[in-house]
mmCIF file of C-alpha atoms in Angstrom:
data_model
loop_
_atom_site.group_PDB
_atom_site.id
_atom_site.type_symbol
_atom_site.label_atom_id
_atom_site.label_comp_id
_atom_site.label_asym_id
_atom_site.label_seq_id
_atom_site.Cartn_x
_atom_site.Cartn_y
_atom_site.Cartn_z
ATOM 1 C CA TRP X 1 -15.686 -21.136 10.619
ATOM 2 C CA MET X 2 -13.490 -18.529 12.288
ATOM 3 C CA MET X 3 -10.770 -18.896 9.661
ATOM 4 C CA GLN X 4 -13.210 -17.646 7.053
ATOM 5 C CA PHE X 5 -13.071 -14.240 8.702
ATOM 6 C CA LEU X 6 -9.538 -14.281 10.093
ATOM 7 C CA THR X 7 -7.594 -14.017 6.838
ATOM 8 C CA GLU X 8 -4.464 -12.408 8.243
ATOM 9 C CA PHE X 9 -2.429 -12.590 11.435
ATOM 10 C CA GLN X 10 0.476 -10.264 12.327
ATOM 11 C CA GLY X 11 0.808 -9.225 8.694
ATOM 12 C CA LYS X 12 0.859 -12.828 7.416
ATOM 13 C CA LYS X 13 -1.879 -14.056 5.089
ATOM 14 C CA LEU X 14 -3.544 -17.241 6.359
ATOM 15 C CA VAL X 15 -4.280 -19.941 3.793
ATOM 16 C CA ASN X 16 -6.502 -22.990 4.213
ATOM 17 C CA ILE X 17 -4.434 -26.015 3.123
ATOM 18 C CA ALA X 18 -7.625 -28.028 2.500
ATOM 19 C CA LYS X 19 -8.560 -25.687 -0.330
ATOM 20 C CA GLY X 20 -7.163 -26.550 -3.735
ATOM 21 C CA ASP X 21 -3.579 -26.416 -4.865
ATOM 22 C CA LEU X 22 -1.399 -25.068 -2.081
ATOM 23 C CA ASP X 23 0.835 -22.289 -3.399
ATOM 24 C CA LEU X 24 3.806 -21.716 -1.121
ATOM 25 C CA GLY X 25 4.977 -18.723 -3.137
ATOM 26 C CA ASP X 26 8.541 -17.802 -2.189
ATOM 27 C CA LEU X 27 8.801 -20.745 0.224
ATOM 28 C CA ALA X 28 8.719 -23.196 -2.691
ATOM 29 C CA ASP X 29 12.058 -23.189 -4.421
ATOM 30 C CA LYS X 30 12.657 -23.706 -8.115
ATOM 31 C CA GLU X 31 13.482 -27.397 -7.611
ATOM 32 C CA GLU X 32 10.146 -28.044 -5.879
ATOM 33 C CA LYS X 33 8.255 -26.364 -8.704
ATOM 34 C CA GLU X 34 10.179 -28.372 -11.301
ATOM 35 C CA GLU X 35 9.547 -31.604 -9.354
ATOM 36 C CA LYS X 36 5.835 -30.833 -9.258
ATOM 37 C CA GLU X 37 5.725 -30.226 -13.016
ATOM 38 C CA LYS X 38 7.701 -33.440 -13.634
ATOM 39 C CA VAL X 39 5.318 -35.480 -11.467
ATOM 40 C CA GLN X 40 2.270 -33.937 -13.184
ATOM 41 C CA ALA X 41 3.632 -34.969 -16.602
ATOM 42 C CA GLU X 42 4.842 -38.413 -15.495
ATOM 43 C CA TYR X 43 1.536 -39.376 -13.872
ATOM 44 C CA LYS X 44 -0.768 -37.791 -16.468
ATOM 45 C CA PRO X 45 -1.916 -41.149 -17.950
ATOM 46 C CA LEU X 46 -2.824 -42.478 -14.482
ATOM 47 C CA VAL X 47 -4.604 -39.224 -13.570
ATOM 48 C CA ASP X 48 -6.579 -39.417 -16.822
ATOM 49 C CA GLU X 49 -7.631 -42.987 -15.971
ATOM 50 C CA PHE X 50 -8.773 -41.861 -12.525
ATOM 51 C CA LYS X 51 -10.763 -38.985 -14.052
ATOM 52 C CA ALA X 52 -12.455 -41.311 -16.533
ATOM 53 C CA ALA X 53 -13.257 -43.905 -13.863
ATOM 54 C CA LEU X 54 -14.618 -41.420 -11.322
ATOM 55 C CA GLY X 55 -16.478 -39.227 -13.818
ATOM 56 C CA ASP X 56 -18.871 -36.827 -12.106
ATOM 57 C CA SER X 57 -17.935 -38.124 -8.642
ATOM 58 C CA VAL X 58 -15.068 -35.625 -8.582
ATOM 59 C CA GLU X 59 -14.443 -32.168 -9.957
ATOM 60 C CA ASP X 60 -10.831 -32.996 -10.746
ATOM 61 C CA VAL X 61 -8.021 -35.477 -10.065
ATOM 62 C CA ARG X 62 -4.427 -34.322 -9.797
ATOM 63 C CA MET X 63 -1.070 -35.186 -8.306
ATOM 64 C CA THR X 64 0.198 -33.485 -5.164
ATOM 65 C CA LEU X 65 3.463 -33.389 -3.273
ATOM 66 C CA ARG X 66 1.842 -32.210 -0.027
ATOM 67 C CA LEU X 67 1.052 -35.728 1.268
ATOM 68 C CA THR X 68 3.537 -37.881 3.129
ATOM 69 C CA ASP X 69 1.867 -41.229 3.939
ATOM 70 C CA SER X 70 -1.637 -41.195 2.490
ATOM 71 C CA PRO X 71 -2.195 -42.284 -1.110
ATOM 72 C CA SER X 72 -4.844 -39.599 -1.644
ATOM 73 C CA CYS X 73 -6.761 -36.736 -0.101
ATOM 74 C CA ILE X 74 -9.748 -34.600 -0.875
ATOM 75 C CA VAL X 75 -9.457 -30.850 -1.245
ATOM 76 C CA THR X 76 -11.923 -28.170 -2.200
ATOM 77 C CA ASP X 77 -11.721 -25.579 -4.935
ATOM 78 C CA PRO X 78 -9.434 -22.719 -3.836
ATOM 79 C CA ASN X 79 -12.198 -20.267 -4.709
ATOM 80 C CA GLY X 80 -14.882 -22.515 -3.257
ATOM 81 C CA LEU X 81 -16.680 -22.640 0.030
ATOM 82 C CA ASP X 82 -15.211 -23.209 3.455
ATOM 83 C CA PRO X 83 -14.892 -26.944 4.367
ATOM 84 C CA ALA X 84 -17.622 -26.614 7.032
ATOM 85 C CA PHE X 85 -20.049 -25.331 4.411
ATOM 86 C CA VAL X 86 -18.891 -28.025 1.988
ATOM 87 C CA ARG X 87 -19.781 -30.668 4.608
ATOM 88 C CA MET X 88 -23.240 -29.148 4.922
ATOM 89 C CA MET X 89 -23.640 -29.338 1.133
ATOM 90 C CA LYS X 90 -22.440 -32.949 1.168
ATOM 91 C CA ALA X 91 -25.094 -33.733 3.743
ATOM 92 C CA ALA X 92 -27.582 -32.289 1.275
ATOM 93 C CA GLY X 93 -26.209 -34.607 -1.433
ATOM 94 C CA GLN X 94 -24.206 -31.990 -3.350
ATOM 95 C CA ASP X 95 -20.610 -33.182 -3.341
ATOM 96 C CA VAL X 96 -18.017 -32.805 -6.091
ATOM 97 C CA PRO X 97 -14.550 -32.933 -4.468
ATOM 98 C CA ILE X 98 -11.083 -32.663 -5.959
ATOM 99 C CA LEU X 99 -9.039 -35.840 -5.441
ATOM 100 C CA GLU X 100 -5.300 -35.404 -5.041
ATOM 101 C CA LEU X 101 -2.969 -38.401 -5.435
ATOM 102 C CA ASN X 102 0.403 -38.813 -3.745
ATOM 103 C CA PRO X 103 3.108 -39.946 -6.227
ATOM 104 C CA ASN X 104 5.380 -40.902 -3.314
ATOM 105 C CA ASN X 105 2.894 -43.402 -1.905
ATOM 106 C CA PRO X 106 3.764 -47.025 -2.822
ATOM 107 C CA LEU X 107 0.189 -47.798 -3.912
ATOM 108 C CA VAL X 108 0.077 -44.896 -6.358
ATOM 109 C CA SER X 109 3.555 -45.509 -7.766
ATOM 110 C CA ARG X 110 2.848 -49.252 -8.223
ATOM 111 C CA LEU X 111 -0.376 -48.501 -10.066
ATOM 112 C CA LYS X 112 1.631 -46.362 -12.471
ATOM 113 C CA GLU X 113 4.597 -48.744 -12.805
ATOM 114 C CA GLN X 114 2.640 -51.970 -13.171
ATOM 115 C CA GLY X 115 -0.224 -50.571 -15.218
ATOM 116 C CA ALA X 116 -2.558 -52.349 -12.790
ATOM 117 C CA PHE X 117 -5.204 -49.620 -12.856
ATOM 118 C CA SER X 118 -8.873 -50.479 -12.705
ATOM 119 C CA PRO X 119 -11.914 -48.284 -12.031
ATOM 120 C CA GLU X 120 -12.271 -50.138 -8.724
ATOM 121 C CA TRP X 121 -8.906 -48.730 -7.617
ATOM 122 C CA ALA X 122 -10.076 -45.219 -8.406
ATOM 123 C CA LYS X 123 -13.232 -45.708 -6.348
ATOM 124 C CA LEU X 124 -11.221 -47.177 -3.494
ATOM 125 C CA PHE X 125 -8.789 -44.235 -3.393
ATOM 126 C CA LEU X 126 -11.690 -41.767 -3.389
ATOM 127 C CA GLU X 127 -13.497 -43.662 -0.629
ATOM 128 C CA GLN X 128 -10.327 -43.866 1.492
ATOM 129 C CA ALA X 129 -9.868 -40.113 1.161
ATOM 130 C CA GLN X 130 -13.507 -39.562 2.089
ATOM 131 C CA LEU X 131 -13.130 -41.724 5.196
ATOM 132 C CA MET X 132 -10.001 -39.820 6.217
ATOM 133 C CA GLU X 133 -12.050 -36.607 5.958
ATOM 134 C CA GLY X 134 -14.545 -38.119 8.385
ATOM 135 C CA GLU X 135 -17.254 -38.497 5.761
ATOM 136 C CA GLN X 136 -19.879 -41.200 5.536
ATOM 137 C CA LEU X 137 -19.570 -43.378 2.445
ATOM 138 C CA LYS X 138 -22.516 -43.508 0.058
ATOM 139 C CA ASP X 139 -21.985 -47.245 -0.464
ATOM 140 C CA PRO X 140 -20.205 -48.815 2.541
ATOM 141 C CA ALA X 141 -21.010 -52.350 1.360
ATOM 142 C CA GLY X 142 -19.429 -51.601 -2.032
ATOM 143 C CA PHE X 143 -16.330 -50.263 -0.280
ATOM 144 C CA ILE X 144 -16.004 -53.422 1.837
ATOM 145 C CA ASN X 145 -16.502 -55.629 -1.244
ATOM 146 C CA ARG X 146 -13.814 -53.694 -3.150
ATOM 147 C CA MET X 147 -11.408 -53.954 -0.215
ATOM 148 C CA ASN X 148 -12.037 -57.680 0.234
ATOM 149 C CA THR X 149 -11.669 -58.416 -3.484
ATOM 150 C CA MET X 150 -8.406 -56.500 -3.710
ATOM 151 C CA LEU X 151 -7.071 -58.065 -0.522
ATOM 152 C CA MET X 152 -7.938 -61.547 -1.818
ATOM 153 C CA ASP X 153 -6.185 -60.751 -5.115
ATOM 154 C CA THR X 154 -3.100 -59.614 -3.235
ATOM 155 C CA ILE X 155 -3.126 -62.497 -0.765
ATOM 156 C CA GLY X 156 -3.718 -64.989 -3.574
ATOM 157 C CA LYS X 157 -0.579 -63.788 -5.382
ATOM 158 C CA LYS X 158 1.676 -64.291 -2.363
ATOM 159 C CA SER X 159 2.695 -67.628 -1.007
ATOM 160 C CA VAL X 160 2.064 -68.171 2.682
ATOM 161 C CA ASN X 161 5.202 -69.043 4.691
#
């Protein structure tokens, strides 16, 4: 809440990293910008599949290089409301987040490489990101069923030693 009003500190502009595409300006070198463009182009088919599968559940799906371990995260529109107000709107049933996918995460890169995409994966990535944000899932039973089905598929493909 305070950060909404404290936009600058000691001459430095403060930016909320949970809002949209983080622009590092001069801190991002040319190589980083080129890498980001390359990743956007390389993962475009997978992003399009996510968008189609999630439909109106998200405002947008895009790749990001800001994540280190997580396969996905939820961000808000850079011109949108503060995250605290967004949570209040979510509680009122008005939620259209932006899902960002991490190309460096093994799950995301395997989906792209193996062409193993299914709409269930898209839902699972969105739900994981929602849980990491501390949100309540709209369909917890569906989430558990998706997780169990995908775990059984994975376990079934591996031999037990």
